Amino acid sequence: MDLHGGNIYQSPVALDFSVNVNPLGPPEEIKRALDKPEVWLNRYPQLDHRKEEKRLLGFLRLSGERKAYERGKGQNIPDDSVPKVDGEEEKEAEREGKEEEEEAEREGEKIGSLLGSGASELLMTYFLVKRPRRVLLADPSFYGYRRAALAVGAELLSYPLQEEEDFLLDEGFLEQMDKKPDLILLANPNNPNGGRIREELLEKILRRAAACRIPVMLDLCFMPLSLLLHGENARQNPNAGTEGNLELEKELHGENTRENPDVSKGPDQEDWIQSSQGTVKESDSAVWSSRRAYAALLQKYFAWHRGLLILGAFTKTFAIPSLRLGYLLGDSEHLAEIRRGLPEWNLSLPAQIALDELFGMEENGRLDGYLKETSQLLKEENSYLRNALGGLGFRVCGGEGNFILFADPTEEKWRQEGIFSEEQSLGQILRKEKVLIRDCGNYRGLGKGFYRVAVLDHEKNQTLIRLLGRIVEGREKRSPSKQTGKRER
């Protein structure tokens, strides 16, 4: 069984639902920039990426000053909770701010960034450099975490997530922190279920970890797409949506998702749009909201835990997995130690070119058009695919990712009755049709009968649903018991 999605090399694949990247495809600017390989193919990439890493902080709307975040003054992110002062109070606040910034600079307390050949390289490098002995994580989760831990012989402390709660992280995780791990590793949203951690719970985890001096690595690789799809607020009801619930879709997307694709505005969103970028069309609000929300999340997370490391990637958001382009955010001194474990020329020249194009798109205002189109496509197709899977009788797990986890009740039933063979699994049948979905049977905490599909464009999603419909119809007409001579019980 494949350990990761995207294994299209063993046999021909026409449609790949196993990889959770932006269904819109790479931006045209990146494709044009890489269209002439003779320009870059015979050149070495840059040895040092510090200039790009500094630009990355601006791209993510981070000032780099940790003290600024603790005061709620992140770059380009207004904080209405910080009172406005004038006169002597303003001068005093300014003096205090300068003193704090000077202190932060002396102590090296700056937020920095580190670029790598995908988030996986940075994850593995951290483990090879820091060599944690005990790692606390929640399962099911991305196999790469387990692989990195095992590579250095770390003990894995696994906290099991519950299906009846859509595999959402719960308060019980806090008790596991008493086991004093050397590292806590969490994803938000989590892979494979797409569940986002409730903000109040994540704050408790990060603050307690900070108090106990436990390092935390938070994987946010899927967060930008999740924000484009669902906005700032994660779903609060863990049981909603488990049956492909139409009411959940109305709650998340409005009465008619195809006519109302934009997320609802937060209470201060209009003010932010007007004040930071001038007048913005109503239809663009989801894009501004998501970009603002991501920067605000980074700001809050760093305020809650001074030693936090945030793992991110451009792979998913911009559909460029072959370029391998990830980043790590955290305290500059911590990152300097991890940097020493990276190989020379770890970032390919095509990846550097793509990154430069993304920076240019952001600076010239072209990035927002791409993200707006992404947001509309994801909302429409996530709603369609989720409802269609539920309508076919699959048990659909609620989540906020650009992918959907679901269980096949028929496979579970036939396995229990001993009348199931692997050739009858959805993954095997679809593979014969040159369609690849992610069989999640090797995820710790899931087991056989769970599958994950990415949200693609409407034509591809329709093809998947049509094929799954045929499988369901065929199962209803004939059962394995008739083929094997066994009676159904």
Coordinates of C-alpha atoms in Angstrom, one line a residue:
M1 CA 0.0 0.0 0.0
D2 CA 1.3 3.5 -0.9
L3 CA 2.6 5.6 2.0
H4 CA 1.8 8.8 0.2
G5 CA -0.5 10.0 -2.5
G6 CA 0.7 10.9 -6.0
N7 CA 2.1 7.5 -6.8
I8 CA 1.2 7.7 -10.5
Y9 CA 4.3 5.8 -11.7
Q10 CA 3.5 2.2 -11.1
S11 CA 0.7 2.2 -13.7
P12 CA -1.0 4.7 -15.9
V13 CA -3.3 7.2 -14.1
A14 CA -5.7 9.5 -15.9
L15 CA -7.2 11.2 -12.8
D16 CA -5.3 11.7 -9.6
F17 CA -7.4 12.4 -6.5
S18 CA -4.7 11.2 -4.1
V19 CA -2.8 14.5 -4.0
N20 CA -4.3 17.5 -2.2
V21 CA -3.1 20.4 -4.3
N22 CA -4.9 23.5 -5.7
P23 CA -7.3 22.1 -8.4
L24 CA -6.7 25.3 -10.4
G25 CA -3.2 24.3 -11.3
P26 CA 0.0 26.4 -11.1
P27 CA -0.3 30.2 -11.8
E28 CA 0.3 31.1 -15.5
E29 CA 3.2 33.3 -14.4
I30 CA 5.1 30.4 -13.0
K31 CA 4.5 28.2 -16.1
R32 CA 5.7 31.0 -18.4
A33 CA 8.8 31.6 -16.2
L34 CA 9.8 28.0 -16.5
D35 CA 8.9 27.6 -20.1
K36 CA 12.5 28.0 -21.3
P37 CA 14.7 25.4 -19.5
E38 CA 17.7 26.3 -21.6
V39 CA 17.9 29.5 -19.6
W40 CA 18.3 27.8 -16.2
L41 CA 18.9 24.1 -16.8
N42 CA 22.7 24.4 -17.0
R43 CA 23.0 26.8 -14.0
Y44 CA 23.6 26.1 -10.3
P45 CA 20.9 27.4 -8.0
Q46 CA 21.8 30.0 -5.4
L47 CA 23.7 28.7 -2.4
D48 CA 22.1 31.2 0.0
H49 CA 18.5 32.1 0.2
R50 CA 18.5 34.8 2.9
K51 CA 17.2 37.5 0.6
E52 CA 14.3 35.3 -0.4
E53 CA 13.7 34.3 3.2
K54 CA 13.4 38.0 4.2
R55 CA 11.0 38.6 1.3
L56 CA 9.0 35.6 2.5
L57 CA 8.3 37.3 5.8
G58 CA 6.9 40.2 3.9
F59 CA 4.9 37.9 1.7
L60 CA 3.4 36.3 4.8
R61 CA 2.8 39.8 6.4
L62 CA 5.2 39.1 9.2
S63 CA 7.4 41.9 10.6
G64 CA 10.0 39.6 12.0
E65 CA 9.9 41.2 15.4
R66 CA 8.6 38.8 18.0
K67 CA 7.8 41.6 20.5
A68 CA 5.5 43.3 18.0
Y69 CA 3.4 40.2 17.9
E70 CA 3.2 40.0 21.7
R71 CA 1.9 43.6 21.6
G72 CA -0.6 42.8 18.9
K73 CA 1.1 45.0 16.3
G74 CA 1.9 42.6 13.4
Q75 CA 2.8 44.2 10.1
N76 CA -0.3 45.1 8.0
I77 CA -2.6 43.4 10.6
P78 CA -4.7 45.9 12.6
D79 CA -5.6 44.9 16.1
D80 CA -8.6 46.7 17.4
S81 CA -7.9 45.3 20.9
V82 CA -4.8 47.6 21.2
P83 CA -6.1 50.9 22.5
K84 CA -5.2 54.1 20.6
V85 CA -3.3 56.6 22.7
D86 CA -2.2 60.2 22.1
G87 CA -0.1 62.9 23.7
E88 CA 2.2 61.8 26.5
E89 CA 0.8 58.3 26.5
E90 CA 1.7 57.9 22.9
K91 CA 5.2 59.0 23.5
E92 CA 5.6 56.7 26.4
A93 CA 4.2 53.8 24.4
E94 CA 6.6 54.6 21.6
R95 CA 9.6 54.6 24.1
E96 CA 8.5 51.3 25.6
G97 CA 8.1 49.8 22.2
K98 CA 11.6 50.8 21.2
E99 CA 13.1 49.5 24.4
E100 CA 11.3 46.2 23.8
E101 CA 12.5 46.0 20.2
E102 CA 16.1 46.7 21.3
E103 CA 15.8 44.0 24.0
A104 CA 14.4 41.6 21.5
E105 CA 17.3 42.3 19.1
R106 CA 19.9 41.8 21.9
E107 CA 18.3 38.5 22.8
G108 CA 18.0 37.4 19.2
E109 CA 14.3 37.1 19.6
K110 CA 13.4 37.6 16.0
I111 CA 11.0 35.6 13.9
G112 CA 12.9 34.2 10.9
S113 CA 12.2 32.0 8.0
L114 CA 14.0 29.0 6.4
L115 CA 13.4 27.8 2.9
G116 CA 13.7 24.1 2.0
S117 CA 13.1 21.6 -0.7
G118 CA 9.6 21.0 0.5
A119 CA 8.3 20.9 4.0
S120 CA 9.4 17.3 4.3
E121 CA 13.1 18.2 4.0
L122 CA 12.7 20.8 6.8
L123 CA 10.8 18.4 8.9
M124 CA 13.5 15.6 8.6
T125 CA 16.3 18.1 9.0
Y126 CA 14.8 19.3 12.3
F127 CA 14.8 15.7 13.6
L128 CA 18.3 15.0 12.4
V129 CA 19.6 18.1 14.0
K130 CA 17.6 18.2 17.3
R131 CA 17.1 14.5 17.7
P132 CA 14.1 14.6 20.0
R133 CA 13.8 11.4 22.2
R134 CA 10.0 11.5 22.8
V135 CA 7.5 12.9 20.2
L136 CA 3.9 13.5 21.0
L137 CA 1.4 13.5 18.1
A138 CA -2.2 12.7 17.3
D139 CA -3.3 9.9 15.1
P140 CA -4.4 9.5 12.4
S141 CA -1.8 12.0 10.9
F142 CA 0.6 12.4 8.1
Y143 CA 3.0 9.5 7.9
G144 CA 6.0 11.8 7.4
Y145 CA 5.9 12.7 11.1
R146 CA 6.3 9.1 12.1
R147 CA 9.0 8.5 9.5
A148 CA 11.1 11.4 10.8
A149 CA 10.7 10.3 14.4
L150 CA 11.7 6.7 13.6
A151 CA 14.7 7.9 11.6
V152 CA 16.3 9.2 14.8
G153 CA 15.0 6.4 17.1
A154 CA 12.5 8.6 18.9
E155 CA 9.8 7.2 21.1
L156 CA 6.3 8.0 19.6
L157 CA 3.6 9.0 22.0
S158 CA 0.4 8.6 20.0
Y159 CA -2.9 10.2 21.1
P160 CA -5.8 8.5 19.3
L161 CA -8.5 10.7 17.6
Q162 CA -12.1 9.4 17.6
E163 CA -14.2 8.8 14.5
E164 CA -17.4 9.8 16.2
E165 CA -15.8 13.2 16.7
D166 CA -14.6 13.4 13.1
F167 CA -11.1 12.7 14.3
L168 CA -10.9 16.3 15.8
L169 CA -8.3 17.0 18.5
D170 CA -9.9 17.2 21.9
E171 CA -9.1 18.3 25.4
G172 CA -7.7 14.9 26.3
F173 CA -4.5 15.8 24.4
L174 CA -3.6 18.2 27.2
E175 CA -3.2 15.3 29.6
Q176 CA -0.7 13.6 27.3
M177 CA 1.6 16.6 27.7
D178 CA 2.2 15.5 31.2
K179 CA 4.4 12.7 29.7
K180 CA 7.0 15.4 29.1
P181 CA 7.7 14.9 25.3
D182 CA 10.7 16.6 23.7
L183 CA 8.5 17.7 20.8
I184 CA 4.8 18.1 20.1
L185 CA 4.0 17.8 16.4
L186 CA 0.5 18.8 15.2
A187 CA -1.1 19.7 11.9
N188 CA -3.8 22.3 11.4
P189 CA -5.8 21.3 9.4
N190 CA -4.9 17.7 10.0
N191 CA -4.2 15.2 7.3
P192 CA -6.1 12.9 6.4
N193 CA -9.4 14.2 8.0
G194 CA -9.0 17.9 7.3
G195 CA -10.1 18.9 10.8
R196 CA -8.9 22.3 12.2
I197 CA -8.0 22.5 15.9
R198 CA -10.4 24.7 17.9
E199 CA -8.6 27.9 18.6
E200 CA -9.2 27.9 22.3
L201 CA -7.8 24.3 22.6
L202 CA -4.7 25.2 20.5
E203 CA -4.1 28.2 22.7
K204 CA -4.2 26.0 25.8
I205 CA -1.8 23.5 24.2
L206 CA 0.7 26.2 23.1
R207 CA 0.6 28.1 26.3
R208 CA 1.1 25.0 28.4
A209 CA 3.9 23.8 26.2
A210 CA 5.6 27.2 26.5
A211 CA 5.3 27.1 30.3
C212 CA 6.7 23.6 30.3
R213 CA 9.4 24.5 27.8
I214 CA 8.2 21.8 25.3
P215 CA 9.0 22.6 21.7
V216 CA 6.1 22.6 19.3
M217 CA 6.1 22.2 15.5
L218 CA 2.8 23.2 13.9
D219 CA 2.2 22.0 10.3
L220 CA 0.1 24.6 8.5
C221 CA 0.7 23.4 4.9
F222 CA -3.1 23.1 4.3
M223 CA -4.2 26.2 6.2
P224 CA -4.1 28.7 3.3
L225 CA -6.4 26.6 1.1
S226 CA -8.6 25.8 4.2
L227 CA -9.0 29.6 4.8
L228 CA -9.9 30.1 1.1
L229 CA -12.5 27.4 1.4
H230 CA -14.0 28.0 4.9
G231 CA -12.8 31.3 6.1
E232 CA -11.4 32.1 9.6
N233 CA -13.7 30.0 11.8
A234 CA -13.3 26.3 12.0
R235 CA -16.4 24.2 12.3
Q236 CA -17.4 24.0 16.0
N237 CA -19.7 21.0 15.8
P238 CA -17.5 17.9 15.4
N239 CA -20.4 15.6 14.4
A240 CA -21.8 17.8 11.6
G241 CA -21.2 16.6 8.1
T242 CA -20.5 13.0 8.9
E243 CA -23.2 11.8 6.5
G244 CA -22.6 14.3 3.7
N245 CA -25.0 16.6 5.5
L246 CA -26.6 19.2 3.2
E247 CA -27.4 21.4 6.3
L248 CA -23.6 21.6 7.0
E249 CA -23.0 22.8 3.5
K250 CA -25.7 25.5 3.9
E251 CA -24.1 26.5 7.2
L252 CA -20.6 26.7 5.7
H253 CA -21.4 28.1 2.2
G254 CA -24.9 29.6 2.2
E255 CA -28.2 28.4 0.8
N256 CA -26.8 28.0 -2.8
T257 CA -23.1 27.5 -3.0
R258 CA -22.9 28.0 -6.7
E259 CA -24.6 31.4 -6.5
N260 CA -23.1 32.4 -3.2
P261 CA -19.4 31.3 -3.2
D262 CA -18.0 33.9 -0.9
V263 CA -17.5 33.3 2.8
S264 CA -19.3 35.7 5.1
K265 CA -17.3 38.7 6.3
G266 CA -16.1 39.0 9.8
P267 CA -17.2 42.0 11.8
D268 CA -14.0 44.0 11.1
Q269 CA -13.3 42.7 7.6
E270 CA -14.8 45.6 5.7
D271 CA -12.8 48.1 7.7
W272 CA -9.6 46.1 7.1
I273 CA -10.3 45.9 3.4
Q274 CA -10.9 49.7 3.1
S275 CA -8.0 50.8 5.3
S276 CA -5.2 48.5 4.1
Q277 CA -5.7 48.2 0.4
G278 CA -8.3 50.8 -0.7
T279 CA -11.7 49.9 -2.0
V280 CA -12.0 46.2 -2.8
K281 CA -14.9 44.5 -4.6
E282 CA -17.3 42.4 -2.5
S283 CA -16.5 39.4 -4.6
D284 CA -12.8 39.7 -3.5
S285 CA -13.6 39.6 0.2
A286 CA -12.9 35.9 0.6
V287 CA -9.4 36.4 -0.7
W288 CA -8.6 39.4 1.5
S289 CA -10.1 37.6 4.5
S290 CA -8.1 34.5 4.0
R291 CA -4.8 36.3 3.6
R292 CA -5.5 38.5 6.6
A293 CA -6.6 35.5 8.6
Y294 CA -3.4 33.5 7.8
A295 CA -1.2 36.3 8.9
A296 CA -3.3 36.9 12.1
L297 CA -3.0 33.2 12.9
L298 CA 0.8 33.2 12.6
Q299 CA 0.8 36.3 14.9
K300 CA -1.3 34.7 17.6
Y301 CA 0.5 31.3 17.5
F302 CA 3.9 33.0 18.0
A303 CA 2.5 35.1 20.9
W304 CA 1.2 31.9 22.6
H305 CA 4.5 30.0 22.3
R306 CA 7.9 31.8 22.0
G307 CA 9.6 28.6 20.8
L308 CA 7.0 27.6 18.2
L309 CA 8.1 26.3 14.8
I310 CA 5.6 26.6 11.9
L311 CA 5.9 24.4 8.9
G312 CA 4.5 25.6 5.6
A313 CA 4.6 25.0 1.9
F314 CA 3.8 26.5 -1.4
T315 CA 3.2 23.0 -2.8
K316 CA -0.5 22.8 -2.0
T317 CA -1.6 26.4 -2.4
F318 CA 0.0 26.9 -5.8
A319 CA -0.1 23.3 -7.2
I320 CA 3.7 23.0 -7.6
P321 CA 4.6 19.7 -5.8
S322 CA 7.3 18.7 -8.2
L323 CA 9.3 21.9 -7.4
R324 CA 9.6 21.1 -3.7
L325 CA 9.2 24.5 -2.0
G326 CA 8.6 24.7 1.7
Y327 CA 9.4 27.0 4.6
L328 CA 9.9 26.9 8.4
L329 CA 9.1 29.9 10.6
G330 CA 10.4 30.4 14.1
D331 CA 13.0 32.0 16.3
S332 CA 15.9 33.1 14.2
E333 CA 18.5 31.4 16.5
H334 CA 16.6 28.1 16.4
L335 CA 16.4 28.3 12.6
A336 CA 20.2 29.0 12.4
E337 CA 20.9 25.7 14.1
I338 CA 18.6 23.8 11.7
R339 CA 20.0 25.6 8.7
R340 CA 23.4 24.1 9.5
G341 CA 21.9 20.6 8.9
L342 CA 20.7 21.4 5.4
P343 CA 22.8 20.4 2.3
E344 CA 24.2 23.0 -0.1
W345 CA 22.0 24.1 -3.0
N346 CA 19.0 22.5 -1.3
L347 CA 16.5 24.7 -3.2
S348 CA 16.4 24.0 -7.0
L349 CA 16.6 26.8 -9.4
P350 CA 13.1 26.2 -10.8
A351 CA 11.8 26.4 -7.3
Q352 CA 13.7 29.7 -6.8
I353 CA 12.2 31.0 -10.1
A354 CA 8.7 30.0 -9.0
L355 CA 9.2 31.7 -5.6
D356 CA 10.3 34.9 -7.3
E357 CA 7.3 34.9 -9.5
L358 CA 5.0 34.4 -6.5
F359 CA 6.6 37.4 -4.8
G360 CA 6.1 39.4 -8.0
M361 CA 2.5 38.4 -8.2
E362 CA 1.9 39.5 -4.7
E363 CA 3.7 42.9 -5.2
N364 CA 1.9 43.6 -8.4
G365 CA -1.6 42.6 -7.2
R366 CA -1.9 39.6 -9.6
L367 CA -1.9 37.0 -6.8
D368 CA -5.4 37.9 -5.6
G369 CA -7.1 37.1 -8.8
Y370 CA -5.6 33.6 -8.7
L371 CA -6.6 33.1 -5.1
K372 CA -10.1 34.4 -5.8
E373 CA -10.6 31.9 -8.5
T374 CA -9.2 29.2 -6.3
S375 CA -11.6 30.1 -3.5
Q376 CA -14.7 30.0 -5.8
L377 CA -13.7 26.7 -7.3
L378 CA -13.0 25.0 -3.9
K379 CA -16.2 26.1 -2.4
E380 CA -18.4 25.0 -5.2
E381 CA -16.7 21.6 -5.7
N382 CA -16.2 20.8 -2.1
S383 CA -19.9 21.2 -1.6
Y384 CA -20.7 19.1 -4.7
L385 CA -18.3 16.3 -3.9
R386 CA -19.1 16.1 -0.2
N387 CA -22.9 15.9 -0.9
A388 CA -22.4 13.4 -3.8
L389 CA -20.3 11.1 -1.7
G390 CA -22.9 11.2 1.1
G391 CA -25.7 10.6 -1.4
L392 CA -24.0 7.4 -2.5
G393 CA -24.0 6.0 1.1
F394 CA -20.4 6.7 2.1
R395 CA -19.8 7.9 5.6
V396 CA -18.3 11.4 5.0
C397 CA -16.0 12.9 7.7
G398 CA -16.5 16.6 8.4
G399 CA -13.4 18.7 7.8
E400 CA -12.1 22.0 6.7
G401 CA -9.4 20.9 4.2
N402 CA -9.3 20.9 0.4
F403 CA -9.8 17.1 0.6
I404 CA -12.4 14.7 2.0
L405 CA -12.0 11.6 4.2
F406 CA -14.8 9.1 3.9
A407 CA -15.5 5.5 4.9
D408 CA -17.0 2.7 2.8
P409 CA -19.6 1.0 5.0
T410 CA -20.1 -1.9 2.6
E411 CA -16.4 -2.8 2.7
E412 CA -16.4 -2.7 6.5
K413 CA -19.5 -4.9 6.6
W414 CA -18.1 -7.5 4.1
R415 CA -14.7 -7.5 5.9
Q416 CA -16.5 -8.3 9.2
E417 CA -18.4 -11.1 7.5
G418 CA -15.2 -12.5 5.9
I419 CA -16.5 -12.2 2.4
F420 CA -14.3 -9.4 1.2
S421 CA -11.2 -9.5 -1.1
E422 CA -8.8 -6.6 -1.8
E423 CA -9.8 -6.6 -5.5
Q424 CA -13.3 -5.3 -4.3
S425 CA -11.9 -2.2 -2.6
L426 CA -12.7 1.1 -4.1
G427 CA -9.0 1.9 -4.6
Q428 CA -8.4 -1.2 -6.6
I429 CA -11.5 -0.9 -8.7
L430 CA -10.8 2.7 -9.5
R431 CA -7.2 2.0 -10.3
K432 CA -8.3 -0.3 -13.1
E433 CA -10.2 2.8 -14.4
K434 CA -7.0 4.8 -14.2
V435 CA -8.3 6.8 -11.3
L436 CA -6.2 7.1 -8.2
I437 CA -7.6 7.9 -4.7
R438 CA -5.8 7.7 -1.4
D439 CA -6.3 4.4 0.4
C440 CA -6.0 5.4 4.0
G441 CA -5.8 1.8 5.3
N442 CA -2.2 2.3 6.4
Y443 CA -2.9 5.4 8.6
R444 CA -2.5 4.6 12.2
G445 CA -6.0 5.0 13.8
L446 CA -8.0 4.4 10.6
G447 CA -7.6 1.0 9.1
K448 CA -9.2 -0.6 6.1
G449 CA -12.2 1.0 4.4
F450 CA -11.2 4.6 4.7
Y451 CA -10.3 6.7 1.7
R452 CA -9.3 10.3 1.0
V453 CA -10.1 12.3 -2.2
A454 CA -8.9 15.7 -3.2
V455 CA -11.3 18.4 -4.4
L456 CA -10.6 18.8 -8.1
D457 CA -12.5 20.6 -10.9
H458 CA -16.2 19.9 -11.6
E459 CA -15.6 17.6 -14.7
K460 CA -13.1 15.5 -12.8
N461 CA -15.3 15.3 -9.7
Q462 CA -18.3 14.3 -11.8
T463 CA -16.2 11.5 -13.4
L464 CA -15.2 10.2 -9.9
I465 CA -18.8 10.3 -8.7
R466 CA -20.1 8.6 -11.8
L467 CA -17.5 5.7 -11.4
L468 CA -18.3 5.4 -7.7
G469 CA -22.0 5.3 -8.5
R470 CA -21.4 2.4 -10.9
I471 CA -19.5 0.5 -8.1
V472 CA -22.3 1.1 -5.6
E473 CA -25.0 0.0 -8.2
G474 CA -23.0 -3.1 -9.0
R475 CA -22.7 -4.1 -5.4
E476 CA -26.4 -3.8 -5.0
K477 CA -27.0 -6.2 -7.9
R478 CA -24.6 -8.8 -6.8
S479 CA -22.8 -9.5 -3.5
P480 CA -19.6 -11.4 -2.8
S481 CA -21.6 -14.1 -1.0
K482 CA -23.2 -15.1 -4.3
Q483 CA -19.8 -15.3 -6.0
T484 CA -18.1 -17.3 -3.2
G485 CA -21.1 -19.5 -2.4
K486 CA -21.4 -18.1 1.2
R487 CA -24.6 -16.9 2.7
E488 CA -25.0 -13.4 3.8
R489 CA -25.6 -13.2 7.5

